[in-house]
Coordinates of C-alpha atoms and ligand atoms in Angstrom, one line a residue:
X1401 CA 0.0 0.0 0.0
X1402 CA 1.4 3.6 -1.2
X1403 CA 0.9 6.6 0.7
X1404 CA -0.2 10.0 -1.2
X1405 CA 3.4 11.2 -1.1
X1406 CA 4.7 8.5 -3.2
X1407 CA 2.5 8.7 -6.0
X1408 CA 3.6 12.0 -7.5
X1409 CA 1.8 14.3 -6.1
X1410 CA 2.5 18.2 -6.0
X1411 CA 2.7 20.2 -2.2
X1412 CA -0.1 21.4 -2.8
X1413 CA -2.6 18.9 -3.8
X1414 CA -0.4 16.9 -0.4
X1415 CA -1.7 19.7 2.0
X1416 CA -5.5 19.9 0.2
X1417 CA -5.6 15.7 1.2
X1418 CA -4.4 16.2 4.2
X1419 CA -6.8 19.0 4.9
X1420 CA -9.9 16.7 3.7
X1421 CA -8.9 14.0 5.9
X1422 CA -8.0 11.5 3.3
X1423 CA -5.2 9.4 5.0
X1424 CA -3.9 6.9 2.4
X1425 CA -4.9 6.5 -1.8
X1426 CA -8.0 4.2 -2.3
X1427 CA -6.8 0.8 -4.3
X1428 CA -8.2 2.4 -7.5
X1429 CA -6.4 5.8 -6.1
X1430 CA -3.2 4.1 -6.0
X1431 CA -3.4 2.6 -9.4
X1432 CA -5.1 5.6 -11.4
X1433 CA -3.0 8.3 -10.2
X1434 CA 0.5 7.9 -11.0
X1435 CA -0.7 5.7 -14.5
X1436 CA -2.4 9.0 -15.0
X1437 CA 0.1 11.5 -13.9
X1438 CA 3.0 9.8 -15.8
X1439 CA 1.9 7.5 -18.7
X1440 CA 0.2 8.2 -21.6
X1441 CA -2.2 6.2 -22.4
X1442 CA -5.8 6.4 -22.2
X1443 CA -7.4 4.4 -19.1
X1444 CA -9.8 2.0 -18.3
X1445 CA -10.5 2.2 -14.9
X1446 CA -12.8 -0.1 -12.9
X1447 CA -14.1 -0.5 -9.1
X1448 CA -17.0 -0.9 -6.8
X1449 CA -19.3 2.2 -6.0
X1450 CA -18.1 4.6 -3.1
X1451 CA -14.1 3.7 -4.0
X1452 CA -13.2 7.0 -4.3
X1453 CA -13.1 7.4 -8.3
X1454 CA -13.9 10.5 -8.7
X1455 CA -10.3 11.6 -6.8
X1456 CA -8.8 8.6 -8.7
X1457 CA -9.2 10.9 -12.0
X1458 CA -10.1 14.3 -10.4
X1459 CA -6.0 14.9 -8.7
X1460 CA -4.1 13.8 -11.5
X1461 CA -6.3 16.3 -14.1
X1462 CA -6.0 18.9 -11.6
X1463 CA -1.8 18.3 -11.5
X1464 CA -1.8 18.6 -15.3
X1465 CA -3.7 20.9 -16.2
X1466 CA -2.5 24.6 -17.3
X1467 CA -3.7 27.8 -15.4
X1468 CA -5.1 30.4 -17.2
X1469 CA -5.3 28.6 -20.7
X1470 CA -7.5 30.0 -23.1
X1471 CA -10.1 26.9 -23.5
X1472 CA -11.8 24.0 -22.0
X1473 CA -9.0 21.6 -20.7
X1474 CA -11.1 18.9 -19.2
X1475 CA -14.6 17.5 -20.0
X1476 CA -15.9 15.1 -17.6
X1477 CA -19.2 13.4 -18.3
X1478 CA -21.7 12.0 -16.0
X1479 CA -25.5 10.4 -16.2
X1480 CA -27.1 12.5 -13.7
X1481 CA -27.5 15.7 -12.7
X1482 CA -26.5 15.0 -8.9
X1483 CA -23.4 13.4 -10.2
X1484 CA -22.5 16.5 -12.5
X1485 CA -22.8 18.6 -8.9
X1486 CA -21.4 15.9 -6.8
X1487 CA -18.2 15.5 -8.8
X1488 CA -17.7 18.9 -9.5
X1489 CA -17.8 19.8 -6.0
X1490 CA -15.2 16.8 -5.5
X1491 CA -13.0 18.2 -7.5
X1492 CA -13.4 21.5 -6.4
X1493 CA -12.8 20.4 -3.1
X1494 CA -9.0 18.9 -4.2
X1495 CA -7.7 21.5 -6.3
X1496 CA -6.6 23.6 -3.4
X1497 CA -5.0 26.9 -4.3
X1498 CA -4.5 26.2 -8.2
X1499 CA -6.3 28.7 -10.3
X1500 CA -8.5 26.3 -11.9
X1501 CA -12.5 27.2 -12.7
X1502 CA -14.8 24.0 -12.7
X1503 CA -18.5 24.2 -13.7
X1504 CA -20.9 21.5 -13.9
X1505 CA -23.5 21.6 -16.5
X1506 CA -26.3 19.8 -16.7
X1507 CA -30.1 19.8 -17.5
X1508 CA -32.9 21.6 -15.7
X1509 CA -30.9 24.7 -14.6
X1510 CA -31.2 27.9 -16.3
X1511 CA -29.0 28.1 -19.3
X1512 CA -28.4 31.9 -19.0
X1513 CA -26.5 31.2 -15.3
X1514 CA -24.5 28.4 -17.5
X1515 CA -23.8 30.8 -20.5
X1516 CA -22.8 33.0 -18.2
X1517 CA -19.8 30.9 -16.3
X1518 CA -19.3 29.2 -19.4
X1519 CA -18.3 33.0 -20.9
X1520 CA -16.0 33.5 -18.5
X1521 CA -13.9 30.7 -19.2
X1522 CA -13.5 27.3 -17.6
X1523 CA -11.0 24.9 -17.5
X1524 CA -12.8 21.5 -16.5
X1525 CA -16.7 21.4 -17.1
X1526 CA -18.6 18.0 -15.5
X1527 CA -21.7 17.4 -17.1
X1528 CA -24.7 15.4 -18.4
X1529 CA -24.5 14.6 -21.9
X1530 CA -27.9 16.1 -23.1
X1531 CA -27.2 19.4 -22.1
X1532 CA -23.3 19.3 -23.3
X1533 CA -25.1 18.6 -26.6
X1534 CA -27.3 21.5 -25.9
X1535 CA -24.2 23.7 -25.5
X1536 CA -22.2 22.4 -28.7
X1537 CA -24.8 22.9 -30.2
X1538 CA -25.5 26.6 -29.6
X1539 CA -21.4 27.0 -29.9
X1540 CA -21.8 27.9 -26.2
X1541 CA -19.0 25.1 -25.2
X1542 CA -15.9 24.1 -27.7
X1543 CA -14.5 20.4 -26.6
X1544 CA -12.0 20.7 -29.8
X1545 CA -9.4 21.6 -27.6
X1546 CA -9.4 19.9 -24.5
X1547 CA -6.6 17.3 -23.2
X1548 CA -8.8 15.1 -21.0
X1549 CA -12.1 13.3 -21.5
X1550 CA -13.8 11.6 -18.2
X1551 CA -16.5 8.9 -19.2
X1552 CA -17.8 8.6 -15.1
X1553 CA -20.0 6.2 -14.5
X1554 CA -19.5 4.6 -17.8
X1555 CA -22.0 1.8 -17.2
X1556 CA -24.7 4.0 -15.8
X1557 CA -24.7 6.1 -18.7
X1558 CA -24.7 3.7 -21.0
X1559 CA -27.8 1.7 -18.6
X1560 CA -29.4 5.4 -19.5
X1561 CA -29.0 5.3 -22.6
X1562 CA -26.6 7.8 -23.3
X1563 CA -24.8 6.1 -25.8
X1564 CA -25.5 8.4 -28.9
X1565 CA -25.3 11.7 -27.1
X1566 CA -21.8 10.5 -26.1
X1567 CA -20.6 9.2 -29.0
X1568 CA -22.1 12.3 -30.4
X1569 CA -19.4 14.5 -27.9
X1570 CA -16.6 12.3 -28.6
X1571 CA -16.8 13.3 -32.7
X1572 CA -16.2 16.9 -31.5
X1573 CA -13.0 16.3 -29.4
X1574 CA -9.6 16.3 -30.6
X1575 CA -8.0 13.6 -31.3
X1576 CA -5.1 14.3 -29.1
X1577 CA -6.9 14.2 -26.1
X1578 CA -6.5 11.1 -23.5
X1579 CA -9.6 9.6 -22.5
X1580 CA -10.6 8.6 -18.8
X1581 CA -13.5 6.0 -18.0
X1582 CA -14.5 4.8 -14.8
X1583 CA -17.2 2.4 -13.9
X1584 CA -18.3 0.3 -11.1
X1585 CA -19.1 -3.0 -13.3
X1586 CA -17.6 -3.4 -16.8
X1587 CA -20.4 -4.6 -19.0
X1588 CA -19.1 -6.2 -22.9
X1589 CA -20.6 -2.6 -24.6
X1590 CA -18.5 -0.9 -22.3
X1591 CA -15.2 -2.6 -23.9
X1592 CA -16.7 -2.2 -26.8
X1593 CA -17.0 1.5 -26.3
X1594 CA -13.1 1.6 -25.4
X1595 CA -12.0 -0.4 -28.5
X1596 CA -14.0 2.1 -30.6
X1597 CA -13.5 5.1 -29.2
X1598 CA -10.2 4.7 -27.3
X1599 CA -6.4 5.0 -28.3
X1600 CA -4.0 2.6 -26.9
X1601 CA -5.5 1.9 -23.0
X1602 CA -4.5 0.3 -19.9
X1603 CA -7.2 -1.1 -17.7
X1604 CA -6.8 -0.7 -14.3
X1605 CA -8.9 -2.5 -11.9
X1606 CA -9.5 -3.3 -8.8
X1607 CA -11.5 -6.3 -8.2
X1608 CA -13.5 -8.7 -5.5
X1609 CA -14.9 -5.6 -3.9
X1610 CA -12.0 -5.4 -0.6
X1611 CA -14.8 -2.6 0.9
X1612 CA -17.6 -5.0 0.8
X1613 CA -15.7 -8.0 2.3
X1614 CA -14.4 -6.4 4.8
X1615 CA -16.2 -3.7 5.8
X1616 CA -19.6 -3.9 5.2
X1617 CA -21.2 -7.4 7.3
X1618 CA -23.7 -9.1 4.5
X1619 CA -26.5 -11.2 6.0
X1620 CA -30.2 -12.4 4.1
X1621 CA -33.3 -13.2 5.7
X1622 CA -35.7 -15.7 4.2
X1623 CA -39.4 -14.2 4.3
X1624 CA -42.4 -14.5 2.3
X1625 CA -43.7 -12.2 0.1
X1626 CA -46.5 -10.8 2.5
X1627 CA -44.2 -11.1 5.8
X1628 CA -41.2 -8.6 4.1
X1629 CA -42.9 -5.5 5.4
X1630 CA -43.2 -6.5 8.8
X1631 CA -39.9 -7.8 8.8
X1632 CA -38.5 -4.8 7.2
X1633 CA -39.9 -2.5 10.4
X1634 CA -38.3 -4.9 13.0
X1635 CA -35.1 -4.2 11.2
X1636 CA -35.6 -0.5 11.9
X1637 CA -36.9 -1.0 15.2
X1638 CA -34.1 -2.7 16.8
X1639 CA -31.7 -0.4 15.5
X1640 CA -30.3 2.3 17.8
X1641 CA -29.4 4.7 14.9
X1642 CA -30.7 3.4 11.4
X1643 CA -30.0 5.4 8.8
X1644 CA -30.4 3.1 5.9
X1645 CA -31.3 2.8 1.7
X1646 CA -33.8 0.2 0.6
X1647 CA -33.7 -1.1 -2.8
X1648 CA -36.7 -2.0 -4.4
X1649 CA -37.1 -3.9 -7.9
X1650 CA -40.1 -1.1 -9.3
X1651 CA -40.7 2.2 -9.3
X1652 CA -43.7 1.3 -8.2
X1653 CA -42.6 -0.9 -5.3
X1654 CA -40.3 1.8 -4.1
X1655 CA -43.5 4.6 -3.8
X1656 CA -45.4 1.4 -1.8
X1657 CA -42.9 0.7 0.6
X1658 CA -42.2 4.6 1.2
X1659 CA -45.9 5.2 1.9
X1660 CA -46.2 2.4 3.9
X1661 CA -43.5 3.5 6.2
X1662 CA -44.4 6.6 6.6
X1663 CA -48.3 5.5 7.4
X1664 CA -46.4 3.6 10.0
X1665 CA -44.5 6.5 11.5
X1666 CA -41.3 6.8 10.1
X1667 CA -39.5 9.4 8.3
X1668 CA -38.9 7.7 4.8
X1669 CA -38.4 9.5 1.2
X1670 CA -39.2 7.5 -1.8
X1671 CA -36.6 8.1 -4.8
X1672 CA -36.8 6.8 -8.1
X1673 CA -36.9 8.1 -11.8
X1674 CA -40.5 9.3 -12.1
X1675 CA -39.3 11.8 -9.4
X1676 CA -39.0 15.4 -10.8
X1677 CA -34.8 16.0 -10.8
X1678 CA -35.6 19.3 -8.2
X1679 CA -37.9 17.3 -5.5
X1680 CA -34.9 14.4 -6.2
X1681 CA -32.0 16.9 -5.1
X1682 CA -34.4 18.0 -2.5
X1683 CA -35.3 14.6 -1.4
X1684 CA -31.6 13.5 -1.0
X1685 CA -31.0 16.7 0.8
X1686 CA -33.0 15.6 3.2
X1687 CA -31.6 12.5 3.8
X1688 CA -28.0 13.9 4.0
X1689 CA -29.3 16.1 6.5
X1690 CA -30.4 13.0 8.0
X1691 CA -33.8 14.8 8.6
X1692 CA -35.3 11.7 6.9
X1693 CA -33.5 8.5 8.3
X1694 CA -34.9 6.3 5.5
X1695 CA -34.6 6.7 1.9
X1696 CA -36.4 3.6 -0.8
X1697 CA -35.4 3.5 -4.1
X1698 CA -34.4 2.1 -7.2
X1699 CA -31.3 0.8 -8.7
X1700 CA -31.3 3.7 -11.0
X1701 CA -32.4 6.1 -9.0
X1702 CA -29.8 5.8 -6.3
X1703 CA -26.8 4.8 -8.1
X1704 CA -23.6 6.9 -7.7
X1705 CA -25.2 8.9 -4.9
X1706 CA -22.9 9.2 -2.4
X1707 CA -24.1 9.6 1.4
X1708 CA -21.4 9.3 4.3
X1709 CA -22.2 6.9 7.1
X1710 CA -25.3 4.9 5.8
X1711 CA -25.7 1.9 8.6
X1712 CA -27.9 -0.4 6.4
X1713 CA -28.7 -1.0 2.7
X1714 CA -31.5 -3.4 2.2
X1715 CA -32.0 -5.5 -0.8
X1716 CA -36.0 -6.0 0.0
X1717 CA -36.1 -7.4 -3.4
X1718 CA -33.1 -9.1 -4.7
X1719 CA -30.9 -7.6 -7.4
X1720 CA -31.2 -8.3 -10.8
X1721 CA -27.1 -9.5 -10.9
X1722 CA -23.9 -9.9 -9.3
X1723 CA -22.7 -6.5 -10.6
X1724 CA -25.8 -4.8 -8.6
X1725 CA -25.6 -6.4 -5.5
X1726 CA -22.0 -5.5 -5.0
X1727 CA -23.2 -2.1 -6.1
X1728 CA -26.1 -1.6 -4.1
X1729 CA -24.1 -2.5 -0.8
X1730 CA -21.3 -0.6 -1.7
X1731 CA -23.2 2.4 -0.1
X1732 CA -22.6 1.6 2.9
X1733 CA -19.0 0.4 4.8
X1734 CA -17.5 3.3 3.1
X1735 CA -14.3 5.0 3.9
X1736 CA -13.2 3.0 6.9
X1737 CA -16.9 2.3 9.0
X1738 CA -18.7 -0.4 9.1
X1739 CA -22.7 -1.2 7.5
X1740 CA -24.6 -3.8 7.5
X1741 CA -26.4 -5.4 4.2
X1742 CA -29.5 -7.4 4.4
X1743 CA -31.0 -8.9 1.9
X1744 CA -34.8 -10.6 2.0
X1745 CA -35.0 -13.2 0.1
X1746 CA -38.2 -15.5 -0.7
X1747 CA -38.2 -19.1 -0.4
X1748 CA -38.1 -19.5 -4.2
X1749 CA -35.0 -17.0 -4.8
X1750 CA -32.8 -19.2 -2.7
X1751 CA -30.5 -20.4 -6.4
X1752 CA -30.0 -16.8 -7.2
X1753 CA -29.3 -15.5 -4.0
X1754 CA -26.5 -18.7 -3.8
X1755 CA -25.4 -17.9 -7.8
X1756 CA -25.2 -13.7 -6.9
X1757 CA -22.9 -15.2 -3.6
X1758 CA -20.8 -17.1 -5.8
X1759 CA -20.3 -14.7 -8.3
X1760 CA -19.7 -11.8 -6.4
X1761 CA -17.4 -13.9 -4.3
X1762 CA -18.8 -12.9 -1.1
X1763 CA -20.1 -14.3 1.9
X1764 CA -23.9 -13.6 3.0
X1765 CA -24.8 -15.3 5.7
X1766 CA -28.1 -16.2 7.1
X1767 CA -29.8 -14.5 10.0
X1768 CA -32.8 -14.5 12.0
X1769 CA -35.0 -11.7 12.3
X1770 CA -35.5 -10.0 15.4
X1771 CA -38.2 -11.1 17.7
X1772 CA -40.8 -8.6 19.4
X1773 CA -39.2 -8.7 22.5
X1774 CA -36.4 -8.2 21.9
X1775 CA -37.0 -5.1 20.1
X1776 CA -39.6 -4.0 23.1
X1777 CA -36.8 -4.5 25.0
X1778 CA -34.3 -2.5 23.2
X1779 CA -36.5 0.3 22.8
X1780 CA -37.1 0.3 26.5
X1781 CA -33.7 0.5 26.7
X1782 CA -33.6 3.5 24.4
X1783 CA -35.8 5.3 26.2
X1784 CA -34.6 5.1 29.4
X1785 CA -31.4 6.4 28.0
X1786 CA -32.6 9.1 27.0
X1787 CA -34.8 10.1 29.8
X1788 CA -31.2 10.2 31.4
X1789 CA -29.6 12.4 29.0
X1790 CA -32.5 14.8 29.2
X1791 CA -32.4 14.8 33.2
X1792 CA -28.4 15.3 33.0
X1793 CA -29.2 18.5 30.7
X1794 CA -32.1 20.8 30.1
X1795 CA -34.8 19.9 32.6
X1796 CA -37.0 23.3 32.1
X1797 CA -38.1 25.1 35.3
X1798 CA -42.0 24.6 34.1
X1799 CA -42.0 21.1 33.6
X1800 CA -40.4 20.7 36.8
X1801 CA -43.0 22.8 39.1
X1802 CA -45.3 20.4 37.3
X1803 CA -43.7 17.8 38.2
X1804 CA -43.9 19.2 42.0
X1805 CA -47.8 19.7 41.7
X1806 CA -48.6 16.2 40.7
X1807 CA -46.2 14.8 43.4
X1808 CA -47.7 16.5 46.1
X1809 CA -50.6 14.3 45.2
X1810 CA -49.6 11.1 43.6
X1811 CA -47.0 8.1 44.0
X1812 CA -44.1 9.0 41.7
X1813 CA -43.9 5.5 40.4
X1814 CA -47.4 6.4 39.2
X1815 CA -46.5 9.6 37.8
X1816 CA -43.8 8.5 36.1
X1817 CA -45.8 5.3 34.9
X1818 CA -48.5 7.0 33.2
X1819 CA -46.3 9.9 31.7
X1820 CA -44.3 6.9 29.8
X1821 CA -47.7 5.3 28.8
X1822 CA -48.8 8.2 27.6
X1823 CA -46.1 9.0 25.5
X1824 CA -44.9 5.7 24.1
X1825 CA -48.4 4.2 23.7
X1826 CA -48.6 1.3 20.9
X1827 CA -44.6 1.8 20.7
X1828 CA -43.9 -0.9 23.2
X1829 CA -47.0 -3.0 22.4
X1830 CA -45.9 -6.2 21.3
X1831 CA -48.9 -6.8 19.5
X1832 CA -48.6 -3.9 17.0
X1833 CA -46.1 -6.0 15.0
X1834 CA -47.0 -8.8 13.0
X1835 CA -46.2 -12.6 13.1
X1836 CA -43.6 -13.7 10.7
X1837 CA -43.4 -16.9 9.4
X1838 CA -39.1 -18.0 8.9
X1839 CA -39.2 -20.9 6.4
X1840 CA -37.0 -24.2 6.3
X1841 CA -34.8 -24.1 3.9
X1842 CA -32.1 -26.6 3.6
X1843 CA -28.6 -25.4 1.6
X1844 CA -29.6 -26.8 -1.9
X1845 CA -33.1 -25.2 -2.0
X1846 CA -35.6 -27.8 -1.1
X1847 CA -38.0 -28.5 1.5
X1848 CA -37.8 -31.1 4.2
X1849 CA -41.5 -31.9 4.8
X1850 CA -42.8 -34.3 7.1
X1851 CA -45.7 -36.7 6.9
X1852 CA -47.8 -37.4 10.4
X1853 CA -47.8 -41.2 8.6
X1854 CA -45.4 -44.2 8.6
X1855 CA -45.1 -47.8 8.5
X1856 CA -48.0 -48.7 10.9
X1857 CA -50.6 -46.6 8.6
X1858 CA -49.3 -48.8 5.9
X1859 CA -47.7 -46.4 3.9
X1860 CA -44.7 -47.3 1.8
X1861 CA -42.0 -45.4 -0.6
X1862 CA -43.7 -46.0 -3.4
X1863 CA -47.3 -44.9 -1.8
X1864 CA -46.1 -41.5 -0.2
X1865 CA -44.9 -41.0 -3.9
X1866 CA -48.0 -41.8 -6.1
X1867 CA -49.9 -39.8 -3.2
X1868 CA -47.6 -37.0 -4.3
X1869 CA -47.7 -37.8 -7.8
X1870 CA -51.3 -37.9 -8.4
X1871 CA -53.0 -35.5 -6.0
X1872 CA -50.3 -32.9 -6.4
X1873 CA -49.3 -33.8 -10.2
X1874 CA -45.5 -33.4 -9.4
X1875 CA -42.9 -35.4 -11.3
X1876 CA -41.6 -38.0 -9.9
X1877 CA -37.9 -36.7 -10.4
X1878 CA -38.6 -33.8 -8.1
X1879 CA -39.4 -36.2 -5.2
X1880 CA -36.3 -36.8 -3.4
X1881 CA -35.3 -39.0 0.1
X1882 CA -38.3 -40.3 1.3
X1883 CA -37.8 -41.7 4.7
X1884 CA -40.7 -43.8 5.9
X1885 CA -40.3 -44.4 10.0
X1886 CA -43.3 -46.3 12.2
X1887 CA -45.5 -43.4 12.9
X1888 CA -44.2 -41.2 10.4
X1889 CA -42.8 -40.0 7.4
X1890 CA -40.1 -37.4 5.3
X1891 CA -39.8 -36.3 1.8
X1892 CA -38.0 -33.7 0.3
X1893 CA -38.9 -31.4 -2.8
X1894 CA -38.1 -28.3 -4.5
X1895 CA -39.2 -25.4 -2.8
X1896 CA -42.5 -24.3 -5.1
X1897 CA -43.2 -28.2 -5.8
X1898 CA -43.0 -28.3 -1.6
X1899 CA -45.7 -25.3 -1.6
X1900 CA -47.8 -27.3 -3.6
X1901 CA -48.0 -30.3 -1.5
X1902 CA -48.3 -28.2 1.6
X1903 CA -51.5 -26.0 0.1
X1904 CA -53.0 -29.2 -1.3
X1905 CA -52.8 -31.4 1.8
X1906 CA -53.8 -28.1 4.0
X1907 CA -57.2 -27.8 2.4
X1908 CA -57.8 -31.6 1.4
X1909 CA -56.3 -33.5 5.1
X1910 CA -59.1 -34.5 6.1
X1911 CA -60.5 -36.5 2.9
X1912 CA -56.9 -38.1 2.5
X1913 CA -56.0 -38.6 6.3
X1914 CA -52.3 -37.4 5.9
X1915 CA -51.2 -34.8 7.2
X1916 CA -48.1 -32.8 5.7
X1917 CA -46.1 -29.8 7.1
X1918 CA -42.7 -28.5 7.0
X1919 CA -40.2 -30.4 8.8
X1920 CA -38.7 -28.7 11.8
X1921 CA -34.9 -27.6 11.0
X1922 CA -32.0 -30.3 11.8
X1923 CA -34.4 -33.4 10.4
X1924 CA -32.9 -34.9 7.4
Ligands
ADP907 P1 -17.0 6.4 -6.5 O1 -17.0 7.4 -7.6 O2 -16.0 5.3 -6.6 O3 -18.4 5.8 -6.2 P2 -16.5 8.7 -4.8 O4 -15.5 9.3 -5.7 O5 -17.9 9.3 -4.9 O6 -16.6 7.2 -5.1 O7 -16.0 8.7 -3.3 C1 -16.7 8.2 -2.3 C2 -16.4 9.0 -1.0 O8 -15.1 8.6 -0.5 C3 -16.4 10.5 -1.1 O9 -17.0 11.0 0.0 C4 -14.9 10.8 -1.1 O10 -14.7 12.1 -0.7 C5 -14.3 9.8 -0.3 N1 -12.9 9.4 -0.6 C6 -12.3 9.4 -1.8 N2 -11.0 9.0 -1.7 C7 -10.8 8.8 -0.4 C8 -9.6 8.5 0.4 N3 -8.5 8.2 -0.2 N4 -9.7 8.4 1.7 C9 -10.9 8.7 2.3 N5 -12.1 9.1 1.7 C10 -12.0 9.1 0.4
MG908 MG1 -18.3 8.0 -9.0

């Protein structure tokens, strides 16, 4: 591992790291830089989300680049709007005392204020591709001249469908430029992209996600469909400080479980792309302000975002890939603290969960969810600690002559009693949550079931199979290790063939006489 110093840094840009806080190069950091800074060809660079990217281009650009030259020196593009603000501020932030200007541009401001920068002469614009179009077009912005092209976010923009507009900007750069891309996941069309469009390039990556493995602790939780909800708010509720992003699959899934949360009581945003870009920057605001502790959203939606110190990202649905699980939890475990990741999956998700775990060569281990008492108790807990910090600090002088009166005439146990009931009522009610049934699953994703007949009912392999054959019209193939004991029986099948059985038998037990449920965990 490098430090800063050694990777050919100026003074200046030295104190401005040291000033951030930034105490050693990221992987990506240490690989970028001096590749950048010294070689010259043009870079592929790849690494998870939240791996300090933007810096990995942003310092070296800022080192080379010329004060005071007459034209754009820099064009770095970006798929969002947040991004074009986020990363302009980022490298804003590093320049230090070099006389560089930095605008970003991007759709839905006025143009006028960007004409107006613009006109004043800037050395590294960050923007979306539409409205760098936009700007070409009205000969607002020349690219002709610049030495560096950024493609950030390469994947993103090209999930957005940027393709054109950028291929559209590339035509009007010079040819002598280098060219910069950074992406989280490297998709085919991205290397395609590079072979087309790209001189001679190094690729520089940094793989098997070191943040996630290490910092960020990766657990899943089996629930059905109908249970996720309630299971989603016992995850919140035993939390001392959550402060957490939850993927959903839909747009529409994301607005359900915001609503629903809020219904509930909890301050929760929903973000996703039917969301007008000013209520989204407002939105996110909000949750860096951490006046909203919950934020749902979408893959799209929330990719690239960077908030400091998220505790929990939850996958309430799974992920469509590898690439997107490793991306989604790369939100949180950031820069040194730790995060949890949860993941809910269904019974029948079990194989993709196992293939996205194999893939994305990290460890997700199972977990139970949280019982009621166990988050009454920790809330109690809560309280009471902060009932103590409020006594240790601002007790107001009317609350306490209150306080006096109703002493004089009741038992302070009393008092005290009914002042907590009335403000925590419902809170530490174990009956405002839900039941939540945890299913048996065994590790190659079938059920164990058990059958309240054996030998002494006369059944036999071949019975308890036709029985399942016929009544449930499951292939025999699916059937697997019957076990037929005196009094009773085991079979195991696939988890949706298992549903079957079990909704059959629930409905039709008493015509057959068998009954079937799932087998308690540990019998094989
Ligand atoms: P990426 O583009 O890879 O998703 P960002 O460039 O947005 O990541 O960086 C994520 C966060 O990490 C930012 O808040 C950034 O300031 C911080 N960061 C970047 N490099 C370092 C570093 N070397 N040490 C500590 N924090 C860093
Ligand atoms: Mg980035």
């Amino acid at each position: 591992m490098k430090s800063f110093e050694q990777l050919g840094l100026s003074e200046e840009v030295l104190k401005v790291l040291k000033h951030k806080g930034f105490e050693e190069p990221t992987p990506i950091q240490e690989k970028t830089i001096p590749a950048i800074l010294t070689g010259d060809k043009d870079i592929v660079g790849q690494a998870q989300t939240g791996t300090g990217k933007t810096a990995a281009f942003g310092l070296p650009i800022i080192e080379l680049l010329q004060e005071k030259a007459k034209n754009v020196q820099a064009l770095v593009l970006v798929p969002t709007r947040e991004l074009a603000i986020q990363v302009a501020e980022e490298i804003y932030s590093l320049k230090g005392k070099k006389n560089l200007s930095i605008v970003p541009i991007y759709g839905g401001q006025a143009i006028d204020l960007q004409l107006r920068k613009l006109r004043k002469g800037v050395d590294i614009v960050v923007g979306t591709p539409g409205r760098i179009i936009d700007h070409l077009k009205r000969r607002t912005l020349k690219v002709d001249n610049i030495s560096h092209l950024v493609l950030d976010e390469a994947d993103e923009m090209l999930n957005m469908g940027f393709l054109e507009d950028v291929e559209e900007i590339l035509k009007q750069t010079s040819s002598e430029k280098r060219t910069l891309l950074f992406s989280a996941t490297m998709p085919p069309e991205i290397l395609k992209i590079s072979k087309k469009y790209m001189g001679e390039y190094e690729v520089l990556k940094v793989t098997s996600g070191q943040l996630t493995t290490s910092q960020t602790d990766q657990i899943y939780f089996e629930v059905g469909v109908t249970d996720k909800f309630e299971a989603l708010c016992r995850i919140i509720d035993i939390e001392e400080g959550f402060f957490g992003l939850i993927f959903c699959r839909t747009k529409i899934d994301v607005d359900h479980v915001a609503s629903h949360l809020t219904e509930r009581g909890y301050d929760a945003d929903a973000l996703h792309g039917d969301i007008s870009q000013n209520l989204r920057e407002k939105i996110l605001n909000r949750f860096k302000k951490r006046s909203v502790n919950i934020l749902v959203a979408t893959d799209v939606a929330a990719r690239g975002i960077d908030v400091k110190d998220i505790t929990h990202v939850i996958n309430y649905a799974l992920p469509q890939d590898p690439e997107a699980y490793v991306h989604r939890i790369g939100r949180t475990g950031r820069a040194g603290k730790e995060g949890i990741a949860i993941t809910f999956i269904t019974p029948s998700e079990y194989r993709k969960l196992q293939s996205i775990k194999r893939r994305a060569k990290t460890d997700i281990r199972k977990a139970k969810l949280p019982k009621v008492k166990e988050i009454i108790t920790s809330k109690k807990q809560r309280i009471k600690v902060n009932l103590e910090e409020i006594i240790q600090s601002n007790l107001k002088n009317e609350y306490l002559e209150m306080s006096k009166d109703l002493l004089l005439k009741n038992d302070p146990e009393h008092v005290l009693a009914a002042l907590l009931q009335q403000s925590f009522a419902g809170e530490l009610d174990e009956e405002s949550y839900a039941q939540i049934k945890e299913g048996v699953v065994d590790s190659k994703g079938k059920t164990r079931l058990f059958v309240g007949q054996g030998k002494e009912n006369g059944l036999t392999n071949k019975k308890l199979a036709d029985i399942i054959k016929d009544k449930c019209r499951i292939s025999n193939d699916k059937i697997r290790d019957i076990q037929i004991l005196d009094r009773f029986s085991f079979v195991t099948l696939p988890f949706h063939e298992a549903e079957t059985v079990l909704s059959y038998f629930k409905t039709k037990k008493r015509s057959s006489g068998i009954y079937i449920t799932k087998a308690k965990k540990g019998k094989k």
